Amino acid sequence: MSRLPSDTQFAPAAGIGKIDTPVDVQRMKSSLLKDIRRSAYVYRVDCGGCNGCEIEIFAAITPLFDAERFGIKVVASPRHADILLFTGAVTRSMRMPAFRAYEAAPDPKIVVSYGACGVSGGIFHDLYCVWGGTDQIVPVDVYIPGCPPSPGATIYGFAVALGLLGQKLKEETHVEGDNERVVIAHPTVPYDLRVLIEREARRMAGYRQGGDLAETFLTALETPDGQGLDGRLDRILRSTDDPRAREILEALGGVVRIAAERARP
Amino acid sequence: MFKLLKEIFRTGEATVKYPFAPLPVEKDMRGKPEHEAERCIACAACTIACPANAIGMTTDVQAATRTWSIDYGRCVFCGRCEEVCPTDAIRLSTEFELAVARREDLTRRAVFRLARCEVCDTPFAVAKEVAYVQDLIEATAPGAEDAAQRRRLVATCPSCKRLHDVDQLEKLGVGRRIEETRR
């Protein structure tokens, strides 16, 4: 316990702001990962989260996802733990308990930072009482982002922590190429009409499905087929079986008809 | 006993096969936001909409570049960036396997070139954005002469625009007219 700051001391002074992993523990940890022949026990440390992550951890050990079939078991004491799961942004009040849980777990231990708040402070990163992510106080081995991470993401994160699966993400930087240019979408449809169509579709179905429906509608409207406007709108309506989508496409057709009426001299 | 076995057989296996088989997910699931830098005009709408400040932009005037970046570790997967994007460059995919061992691997960056002002030659806005706005103006302008004038206006930096405005007001003699009406 010698590395711990005293309970009354809240400001992170130099040298004790974060606990480091000694070299011998690092060696033990790599051998643990290589020779683990038993269940990995997980202790969950809530550093001040909203409980969303806890609900998803619980969902990951239910029979549907069943993390326990891999031997991942949630235990009630850090003294039994191989994996420490830190959820929530590190708050001022929960910093000392988090330190204590870390110290209580036997070496070698794997530290997993869980959820957007655990990884970086998440949406609470600039609050007055928030220290930041878990990596501000203890050395972290695996980061599982998500708000909250779904049970699938949780199982994947555990698999990465235990070295069963490799990570997919890599740091990337895209540099703008020469002659890179963004063209206007649907240039043959008048701009004002396109805005009207997109607005109506989003009003009726939200930005995601509405945007997709507006996109299919505009693409179909642009495709030349030798028919008049009415024939083309009929063809668009016949292209879907979903009555909800058809209602929206019908409304979009109405928008086009009104605009065509206005444009007529 | 037989009844129990029958019940178990009837129920089948509820547990998903993941991670040995892909997990079936909803088409509109809010997963990792995928940014297509080729379609991005760096208008910064997503950086303003992002409630967690996961998306940000920094400008380097010396190198005449603007860098867009997203931190998946801070993202709360709300979809606001997708909602505000004018060119559909960012879209939430169904990808959820984001766990990493290095914090830096959660970052994506895109570097964009800045356009120089037509008058004073200082970098002021992302070149792709300026070109996109010029295209839009061309498509909506009433006449060819009008379009050319608006294009020039778009390619001018705000401070030069202000100077130009003052110049125009001077030429029109607005100040003199105000003084006359005061008298």
JSON list of C-alpha atoms in Angstrom, two decimals, chain A residues 27 40 45 47 58 63-65 70 78-79 85 91 109 127 129 134 142 147 154 156 174 198 219 224 229 231 235 254:
[
{"chain": "A", "resi": 27, "resn": "ARG", "atom": "CA", "xyz": [6.69, -10.43, -17.12]},
{"chain": "A", "resi": 40, "resn": "ALA", "atom": "CA", "xyz": [-10.59, -15.62, -15.71]},
{"chain": "A", "resi": 45, "resn": "VAL", "atom": "CA", "xyz": [-15.00, -1.32, -10.41]},
{"chain": "A", "resi": 47, "resn": "CYS", "atom": "CA", "xyz": [-15.50, 4.70, -10.84]},
{"chain": "A", "resi": 58, "resn": "PHE", "atom": "CA", "xyz": [-24.86, -8.20, -16.80]},
{"chain": "A", "resi": 63, "resn": "PRO", "atom": "CA", "xyz": [-27.62, -17.18, -21.13]},
{"chain": "A", "resi": 64, "resn": "LEU", "atom": "CA", "xyz": [-28.09, -15.39, -24.47]},
{"chain": "A", "resi": 65, "resn": "PHE", "atom": "CA", "xyz": [-24.47, -14.22, -24.68]},
{"chain": "A", "resi": 70, "resn": "PHE", "atom": "CA", "xyz": [-15.40, -19.00, -21.74]},
{"chain": "A", "resi": 78, "resn": "PRO", "atom": "CA", "xyz": [-11.01, -7.73, -6.08]},
{"chain": "A", "resi": 79, "resn": "ARG", "atom": "CA", "xyz": [-8.90, -10.25, -4.14]},
{"chain": "A", "resi": 85, "resn": "LEU", "atom": "CA", "xyz": [-13.08, -3.94, -15.24]},
{"chain": "A", "resi": 91, "resn": "THR", "atom": "CA", "xyz": [-14.59, 10.93, -10.44]},
{"chain": "A", "resi": 109, "resn": "LYS", "atom": "CA", "xyz": [-3.84, -8.57, -13.18]},
{"chain": "A", "resi": 127, "resn": "LEU", "atom": "CA", "xyz": [-16.66, 17.98, -15.80]},
{"chain": "A", "resi": 129, "resn": "CYS", "atom": "CA", "xyz": [-15.17, 16.40, -10.73]},
{"chain": "A", "resi": 134, "resn": "THR", "atom": "CA", "xyz": [-9.14, 4.95, -16.26]},
{"chain": "A", "resi": 142, "resn": "VAL", "atom": "CA", "xyz": [-7.43, -3.15, -23.09]},
{"chain": "A", "resi": 147, "resn": "CYS", "atom": "CA", "xyz": [-21.77, 3.90, -24.80]},
{"chain": "A", "resi": 154, "resn": "THR", "atom": "CA", "xyz": [-17.93, -6.89, -24.35]},
{"chain": "A", "resi": 156, "resn": "TYR", "atom": "CA", "xyz": [-14.90, -9.27, -28.12]},
{"chain": "A", "resi": 174, "resn": "HIS", "atom": "CA", "xyz": [-6.05, 10.18, -44.44]},
{"chain": "A", "resi": 198, "resn": "GLU", "atom": "CA", "xyz": [-35.03, 15.55, -48.13]},
{"chain": "A", "resi": 219, "resn": "THR", "atom": "CA", "xyz": [-32.02, 8.08, -57.57]},
{"chain": "A", "resi": 224, "resn": "PRO", "atom": "CA", "xyz": [-34.52, 8.07, -67.31]},
{"chain": "A", "resi": 229, "resn": "LEU", "atom": "CA", "xyz": [-43.44, 12.14, -64.31]},
{"chain": "A", "resi": 231, "resn": "GLY", "atom": "CA", "xyz": [-45.38, 6.98, -64.68]},
{"chain": "A", "resi": 235, "resn": "ARG", "atom": "CA", "xyz": [-42.82, 2.95, -60.67]},
{"chain": "A", "resi": 254, "resn": "GLY", "atom": "CA", "xyz": [-46.70, 14.91, -53.83]}
]
